[in-house]
Amino acid sequence: MSTITSVAQMRAAVGDAHPALAKKNRPFIDDFARAFIAASPFIVMSTSDAEGRQDASPKGDAPGFVEVVDETTLLIPDRPGNKLAYGHQNILANPHIGILFVIPQTPETLRINGRAELSSDPALLEQLAARGKPAILAIRVTVKECFFHCGKAMIRSNLWQPDKWGERHEVSFGKMFATRENADESTAKAYDQAIAKDYDENL
């Protein structure tokens, strides 16, 4: 297998981009992007630390949970989670951020790149409240690049085609924990029950 080590080699494999496509990348949120964000209940937030090690974190809530303040500013609420805070630590070390916005049944996605900072301002957290609870933190994003991505990946994956889904894949954190810690089945079951309770009570 040949390892590609230059842009020329890469372009020989994938071809040249059409010059007109670069014009879709804009340094602000236009009306089309604003409407997409307002309808999106799910994002993937990509950050990296000072050494460039990547992290991609899913975040979701009611459609429009990411607030558009103006054409170059977004607010992303942080909800209760596992408290590992990899993305938050990355933002403190390296403010560059990438965000992928997704809308169910819509093959196209929206991508935004920019710079992020964290805020614990009480008024801001209350502004981003959901289910009667203020946000834990607010992630303020200054937009540097905004563009739509075509739907080919969604179409190829049949992501929005229920008849192509198959059975739901079971993820048991309890079994993972028990395997790692050499614990018994009852421990695994208790662990999974605690997670299910957390899902019900701590969104």
PDB file of C-alpha atoms in Angstrom:
ATOM      1  CA  MET A   1       0.000   0.000   0.000  1.00  0.00           C
ATOM      2  CA  SER A   2       1.345   3.401  -0.990  1.00  0.00           C
ATOM      3  CA  THR A   3       1.331   6.147   1.617  1.00  0.00           C
ATOM      4  CA  ILE A   4       0.352   9.560   0.286  1.00  0.00           C
ATOM      5  CA  THR A   5       2.735  12.220   1.549  1.00  0.00           C
ATOM      6  CA  SER A   6       1.997  15.273  -0.616  1.00  0.00           C
ATOM      7  CA  VAL A   7      -0.921  17.363  -1.813  1.00  0.00           C
ATOM      8  CA  ALA A   8      -0.036  16.485  -5.403  1.00  0.00           C
ATOM      9  CA  GLN A   9      -0.337  12.754  -4.658  1.00  0.00           C
ATOM     10  CA  MET A  10      -3.610  13.294  -2.856  1.00  0.00           C
ATOM     11  CA  ARG A  11      -5.032  15.347  -5.717  1.00  0.00           C
ATOM     12  CA  ALA A  12      -3.963  12.691  -8.210  1.00  0.00           C
ATOM     13  CA  ALA A  13      -6.194  10.278  -6.289  1.00  0.00           C
ATOM     14  CA  VAL A  14      -9.241  12.446  -5.503  1.00  0.00           C
ATOM     15  CA  GLY A  15      -9.088  15.021  -8.306  1.00  0.00           C
ATOM     16  CA  ASP A  16      -9.202  18.808  -8.206  1.00  0.00           C
ATOM     17  CA  ALA A  17     -12.022  20.658  -6.493  1.00  0.00           C
ATOM     18  CA  HIS A  18     -14.283  22.762  -8.699  1.00  0.00           C
ATOM     19  CA  PRO A  19     -13.246  26.429  -8.263  1.00  0.00           C
ATOM     20  CA  ALA A  20     -16.858  27.493  -7.651  1.00  0.00           C
ATOM     21  CA  LEU A  21     -17.191  25.218  -4.605  1.00  0.00           C
ATOM     22  CA  ALA A  22     -14.826  27.339  -2.521  1.00  0.00           C
ATOM     23  CA  LYS A  23     -17.324  30.205  -2.798  1.00  0.00           C
ATOM     24  CA  LYS A  24     -19.797  28.315  -0.600  1.00  0.00           C
ATOM     25  CA  ASN A  25     -17.458  28.792   2.394  1.00  0.00           C
ATOM     26  CA  ARG A  26     -18.501  31.998   4.122  1.00  0.00           C
ATOM     27  CA  PRO A  27     -17.055  33.731   7.205  1.00  0.00           C
ATOM     28  CA  PHE A  28     -20.509  34.290   8.713  1.00  0.00           C
ATOM     29  CA  ILE A  29     -23.898  32.649   9.309  1.00  0.00           C
ATOM     30  CA  ASP A  30     -26.288  33.529   6.480  1.00  0.00           C
ATOM     31  CA  ASP A  31     -30.058  33.048   6.507  1.00  0.00           C
ATOM     32  CA  PHE A  32     -29.803  29.509   5.100  1.00  0.00           C
ATOM     33  CA  ALA A  33     -27.383  28.453   7.831  1.00  0.00           C
ATOM     34  CA  ARG A  34     -29.441  30.202  10.522  1.00  0.00           C
ATOM     35  CA  ALA A  35     -32.552  28.240   9.472  1.00  0.00           C
ATOM     36  CA  PHE A  36     -30.611  24.970   9.517  1.00  0.00           C
ATOM     37  CA  ILE A  37     -29.237  25.636  13.018  1.00  0.00           C
ATOM     38  CA  ALA A  38     -32.733  26.468  14.267  1.00  0.00           C
ATOM     39  CA  ALA A  39     -33.959  23.047  13.063  1.00  0.00           C
ATOM     40  CA  SER A  40     -30.974  21.006  14.287  1.00  0.00           C
ATOM     41  CA  PRO A  41     -31.308  18.924  17.484  1.00  0.00           C
ATOM     42  CA  PHE A  42     -27.848  17.343  17.258  1.00  0.00           C
ATOM     43  CA  ILE A  43     -24.257  18.410  16.688  1.00  0.00           C
ATOM     44  CA  VAL A  44     -20.804  16.877  16.798  1.00  0.00           C
ATOM     45  CA  MET A  45     -18.280  19.266  18.345  1.00  0.00           C
ATOM     46  CA  SER A  46     -14.648  18.707  17.392  1.00  0.00           C
ATOM     47  CA  THR A  47     -11.776  20.117  19.439  1.00  0.00           C
ATOM     48  CA  SER A  48      -8.089  19.404  19.905  1.00  0.00           C
ATOM     49  CA  ASP A  49      -5.564  19.966  22.656  1.00  0.00           C
ATOM     50  CA  ALA A  50      -2.368  21.990  22.488  1.00  0.00           C
ATOM     51  CA  GLU A  51      -0.574  19.072  20.828  1.00  0.00           C
ATOM     52  CA  GLY A  52      -3.264  18.535  18.208  1.00  0.00           C
ATOM     53  CA  ARG A  53      -4.863  15.407  19.713  1.00  0.00           C
ATOM     54  CA  GLN A  54      -8.487  15.330  18.590  1.00  0.00           C
ATOM     55  CA  ASP A  55     -11.794  14.822  20.374  1.00  0.00           C
ATOM     56  CA  ALA A  56     -15.287  14.705  18.862  1.00  0.00           C
ATOM     57  CA  SER A  57     -18.199  15.123  21.272  1.00  0.00           C
ATOM     58  CA  PRO A  58     -21.911  14.616  20.452  1.00  0.00           C
ATOM     59  CA  LYS A  59     -24.313  17.178  21.894  1.00  0.00           C
ATOM     60  CA  GLY A  60     -28.063  17.301  21.514  1.00  0.00           C
ATOM     61  CA  ASP A  61     -31.283  18.841  22.755  1.00  0.00           C
ATOM     62  CA  ALA A  62     -34.474  20.312  21.310  1.00  0.00           C
ATOM     63  CA  PRO A  63     -34.142  21.730  17.766  1.00  0.00           C
ATOM     64  CA  GLY A  64     -32.411  25.078  17.914  1.00  0.00           C
ATOM     65  CA  PHE A  65     -30.658  24.370  21.217  1.00  0.00           C
ATOM     66  CA  VAL A  66     -27.584  26.057  19.740  1.00  0.00           C
ATOM     67  CA  GLU A  67     -28.363  29.772  19.816  1.00  0.00           C
ATOM     68  CA  VAL A  68     -27.376  32.131  17.020  1.00  0.00           C
ATOM     69  CA  VAL A  69     -26.501  35.426  18.699  1.00  0.00           C
ATOM     70  CA  ASP A  70     -25.497  37.198  15.500  1.00  0.00           C
ATOM     71  CA  GLU A  71     -23.954  36.290  12.169  1.00  0.00           C
ATOM     72  CA  THR A  72     -20.572  35.480  13.714  1.00  0.00           C
ATOM     73  CA  THR A  73     -21.489  34.214  17.197  1.00  0.00           C
ATOM     74  CA  LEU A  74     -22.992  30.946  18.469  1.00  0.00           C
ATOM     75  CA  LEU A  75     -23.808  29.771  21.981  1.00  0.00           C
ATOM     76  CA  ILE A  76     -23.709  26.040  22.725  1.00  0.00           C
ATOM     77  CA  PRO A  77     -25.191  24.990  26.092  1.00  0.00           C
ATOM     78  CA  ASP A  78     -23.403  22.275  28.032  1.00  0.00           C
ATOM     79  CA  ARG A  79     -25.714  19.815  29.811  1.00  0.00           C
ATOM     80  CA  PRO A  80     -24.983  17.263  32.572  1.00  0.00           C
ATOM     81  CA  GLY A  81     -22.639  14.533  31.340  1.00  0.00           C
ATOM     82  CA  ASN A  82     -19.844  12.248  32.462  1.00  0.00           C
ATOM     83  CA  LYS A  83     -17.703  15.172  33.682  1.00  0.00           C
ATOM     84  CA  LEU A  84     -14.631  14.003  31.780  1.00  0.00           C
ATOM     85  CA  ALA A  85     -14.803  17.386  29.973  1.00  0.00           C
ATOM     86  CA  TYR A  86     -12.295  16.495  27.269  1.00  0.00           C
ATOM     87  CA  GLY A  87     -13.677  19.140  24.915  1.00  0.00           C
ATOM     88  CA  HIS A  88     -13.695  21.823  27.604  1.00  0.00           C
ATOM     89  CA  GLN A  89     -10.090  21.129  28.499  1.00  0.00           C
ATOM     90  CA  ASN A  90      -9.189  21.247  24.818  1.00  0.00           C
ATOM     91  CA  ILE A  91     -10.870  24.631  24.352  1.00  0.00           C
ATOM     92  CA  LEU A  92      -8.845  26.040  27.246  1.00  0.00           C
ATOM     93  CA  ALA A  93      -5.643  24.800  25.602  1.00  0.00           C
ATOM     94  CA  ASN A  94      -6.574  25.405  21.962  1.00  0.00           C
ATOM     95  CA  PRO A  95      -9.630  27.497  21.014  1.00  0.00           C
ATOM     96  CA  HIS A  96     -10.037  26.143  17.476  1.00  0.00           C
ATOM     97  CA  ILE A  97     -13.328  24.284  17.060  1.00  0.00           C
ATOM     98  CA  GLY A  98     -15.306  22.506  14.344  1.00  0.00           C
ATOM     99  CA  ILE A  99     -19.040  21.802  14.549  1.00  0.00           C
ATOM    100  CA  LEU A 100     -21.214  19.506  12.422  1.00  0.00           C
ATOM    101  CA  PHE A 101     -24.965  20.244  12.549  1.00  0.00           C
ATOM    102  CA  VAL A 102     -27.373  17.403  11.753  1.00  0.00           C
ATOM    103  CA  ILE A 103     -31.135  17.351  11.119  1.00  0.00           C
ATOM    104  CA  PRO A 104     -32.938  13.971  11.108  1.00  0.00           C
ATOM    105  CA  GLN A 105     -34.072  12.822   7.651  1.00  0.00           C
ATOM    106  CA  THR A 106     -32.003  15.586   6.020  1.00  0.00           C
ATOM    107  CA  PRO A 107     -29.002  14.276   4.044  1.00  0.00           C
ATOM    108  CA  GLU A 108     -27.156  17.600   3.965  1.00  0.00           C
ATOM    109  CA  THR A 109     -25.222  18.838   7.002  1.00  0.00           C
ATOM    110  CA  LEU A 110     -23.852  22.225   8.061  1.00  0.00           C
ATOM    111  CA  ARG A 111     -20.251  22.732   9.094  1.00  0.00           C
ATOM    112  CA  ILE A 112     -18.934  25.637  11.138  1.00  0.00           C
ATOM    113  CA  ASN A 113     -15.327  26.275  12.096  1.00  0.00           C
ATOM    114  CA  GLY A 114     -14.190  28.953  14.486  1.00  0.00           C
ATOM    115  CA  ARG A 115     -12.782  29.807  17.879  1.00  0.00           C
ATOM    116  CA  ALA A 116     -14.398  28.910  21.191  1.00  0.00           C
ATOM    117  CA  GLU A 117     -14.350  30.104  24.773  1.00  0.00           C
ATOM    118  CA  LEU A 118     -16.132  28.912  27.919  1.00  0.00           C
ATOM    119  CA  SER A 119     -18.446  31.011  30.072  1.00  0.00           C
ATOM    120  CA  SER A 120     -20.059  30.438  33.469  1.00  0.00           C
ATOM    121  CA  ASP A 121     -22.002  33.722  33.486  1.00  0.00           C
ATOM    122  CA  PRO A 122     -25.220  32.967  35.457  1.00  0.00           C
ATOM    123  CA  ALA A 123     -27.452  35.070  33.209  1.00  0.00           C
ATOM    124  CA  LEU A 124     -26.104  33.346  30.124  1.00  0.00           C
ATOM    125  CA  LEU A 125     -26.556  29.880  31.624  1.00  0.00           C
ATOM    126  CA  GLU A 126     -30.154  30.718  32.537  1.00  0.00           C
ATOM    127  CA  GLN A 127     -30.730  32.006  29.017  1.00  0.00           C
ATOM    128  CA  LEU A 128     -29.684  28.563  27.739  1.00  0.00           C
ATOM    129  CA  ALA A 129     -31.820  26.642  30.247  1.00  0.00           C
ATOM    130  CA  ALA A 130     -33.766  23.509  29.282  1.00  0.00           C
ATOM    131  CA  ARG A 131     -36.209  21.343  31.256  1.00  0.00           C
ATOM    132  CA  GLY A 132     -36.141  23.898  34.051  1.00  0.00           C
ATOM    133  CA  LYS A 133     -32.362  23.680  34.522  1.00  0.00           C
ATOM    134  CA  PRO A 134     -29.724  26.228  33.511  1.00  0.00           C
ATOM    135  CA  ALA A 135     -26.842  25.115  31.346  1.00  0.00           C
ATOM    136  CA  ILE A 136     -23.744  23.847  33.165  1.00  0.00           C
ATOM    137  CA  LEU A 137     -21.478  25.982  31.004  1.00  0.00           C
ATOM    138  CA  ALA A 138     -21.840  27.982  27.805  1.00  0.00           C
ATOM    139  CA  ILE A 139     -19.519  27.553  24.846  1.00  0.00           C
ATOM    140  CA  ARG A 140     -19.297  30.795  22.873  1.00  0.00           C
ATOM    141  CA  VAL A 141     -18.119  30.256  19.297  1.00  0.00           C
ATOM    142  CA  THR A 142     -16.805  33.011  17.049  1.00  0.00           C
ATOM    143  CA  VAL A 143     -17.534  31.834  13.518  1.00  0.00           C
ATOM    144  CA  LYS A 144     -14.688  31.913  11.006  1.00  0.00           C
ATOM    145  CA  GLU A 145     -16.052  29.552   8.356  1.00  0.00           C
ATOM    146  CA  CYS A 146     -19.599  28.335   7.600  1.00  0.00           C
ATOM    147  CA  PHE A 147     -20.667  26.039   4.778  1.00  0.00           C
ATOM    148  CA  PHE A 148     -23.087  23.274   3.832  1.00  0.00           C
ATOM    149  CA  HIS A 149     -21.905  19.745   3.110  1.00  0.00           C
ATOM    150  CA  CYS A 150     -23.554  17.589   0.459  1.00  0.00           C
ATOM    151  CA  GLY A 151     -25.634  14.564   1.465  1.00  0.00           C
ATOM    152  CA  LYS A 152     -23.657  11.740  -0.150  1.00  0.00           C
ATOM    153  CA  ALA A 153     -22.379  10.282   3.143  1.00  0.00           C
ATOM    154  CA  MET A 154     -25.903  10.137   4.595  1.00  0.00           C
ATOM    155  CA  ILE A 155     -27.277   8.637   1.391  1.00  0.00           C
ATOM    156  CA  ARG A 156     -24.570   5.965   1.165  1.00  0.00           C
ATOM    157  CA  SER A 157     -24.991   5.019   4.823  1.00  0.00           C
ATOM    158  CA  ASN A 158     -28.826   4.829   4.641  1.00  0.00           C
ATOM    159  CA  LEU A 159     -28.755   6.647   7.968  1.00  0.00           C
ATOM    160  CA  TRP A 160     -32.286   7.988   7.622  1.00  0.00           C
ATOM    161  CA  GLN A 161     -33.789   4.833   6.048  1.00  0.00           C
ATOM    162  CA  PRO A 162     -35.514   2.827   8.851  1.00  0.00           C
ATOM    163  CA  ASP A 163     -35.933  -0.244   6.650  1.00  0.00           C
ATOM    164  CA  LYS A 164     -32.122  -0.411   6.355  1.00  0.00           C
ATOM    165  CA  TRP A 165     -31.349  -0.040  10.063  1.00  0.00           C
ATOM    166  CA  GLY A 166     -31.449  -3.637  11.257  1.00  0.00           C
ATOM    167  CA  GLU A 167     -31.603  -4.417  14.965  1.00  0.00           C
ATOM    168  CA  ARG A 168     -30.624  -1.848  17.546  1.00  0.00           C
ATOM    169  CA  HIS A 169     -27.034  -2.357  18.662  1.00  0.00           C
ATOM    170  CA  GLU A 170     -26.829  -2.937  22.389  1.00  0.00           C
ATOM    171  CA  VAL A 171     -24.223  -0.925  24.248  1.00  0.00           C
ATOM    172  CA  SER A 172     -23.782  -2.082  27.844  1.00  0.00           C
ATOM    173  CA  PHE A 173     -21.458   0.100  29.872  1.00  0.00           C
ATOM    174  CA  GLY A 174     -22.075  -2.342  32.705  1.00  0.00           C
ATOM    175  CA  LYS A 175     -20.637  -5.276  30.770  1.00  0.00           C
ATOM    176  CA  MET A 176     -17.684  -3.148  29.701  1.00  0.00           C
ATOM    177  CA  PHE A 177     -17.040  -2.145  33.308  1.00  0.00           C
ATOM    178  CA  ALA A 178     -17.407  -5.724  34.559  1.00  0.00           C
ATOM    179  CA  THR A 179     -15.015  -7.033  31.922  1.00  0.00           C
ATOM    180  CA  ARG A 180     -12.442  -4.364  32.670  1.00  0.00           C
ATOM    181  CA  GLU A 181     -12.694  -4.765  36.448  1.00  0.00           C
ATOM    182  CA  ASN A 182     -13.271  -8.538  36.480  1.00  0.00           C
ATOM    183  CA  ALA A 183     -16.640  -7.992  38.197  1.00  0.00           C
ATOM    184  CA  ASP A 184     -19.649 -10.313  38.139  1.00  0.00           C
ATOM    185  CA  GLU A 185     -22.880 -10.134  36.121  1.00  0.00           C
ATOM    186  CA  SER A 186     -24.854  -8.573  38.964  1.00  0.00           C
ATOM    187  CA  THR A 187     -22.406  -5.673  39.062  1.00  0.00           C
ATOM    188  CA  ALA A 188     -22.817  -5.172  35.329  1.00  0.00           C
ATOM    189  CA  LYS A 189     -26.603  -5.178  35.685  1.00  0.00           C
ATOM    190  CA  ALA A 190     -26.509  -2.687  38.564  1.00  0.00           C
ATOM    191  CA  TYR A 191     -24.200  -0.437  36.562  1.00  0.00           C
ATOM    192  CA  ASP A 192     -26.552  -0.434  33.568  1.00  0.00           C
ATOM    193  CA  GLN A 193     -29.559   0.240  35.807  1.00  0.00           C
ATOM    194  CA  ALA A 194     -27.766   3.228  37.325  1.00  0.00           C
ATOM    195  CA  ILE A 195     -27.041   4.601  33.845  1.00  0.00           C
ATOM    196  CA  ALA A 196     -30.677   4.130  32.780  1.00  0.00           C
ATOM    197  CA  LYS A 197     -31.768   6.025  35.903  1.00  0.00           C
ATOM    198  CA  ASP A 198     -29.293   8.785  35.101  1.00  0.00           C
ATOM    199  CA  TYR A 199     -30.740   9.024  31.566  1.00  0.00           C
ATOM    200  CA  ASP A 200     -34.212   9.466  33.069  1.00  0.00           C
ATOM    201  CA  GLU A 201     -33.322  11.968  35.762  1.00  0.00           C
ATOM    202  CA  ASN A 202     -30.258  13.962  34.696  1.00  0.00           C
ATOM    203  CA  LEU A 203     -30.695  15.191  31.128  1.00  0.00           C
TER     204      LEU A 203
END
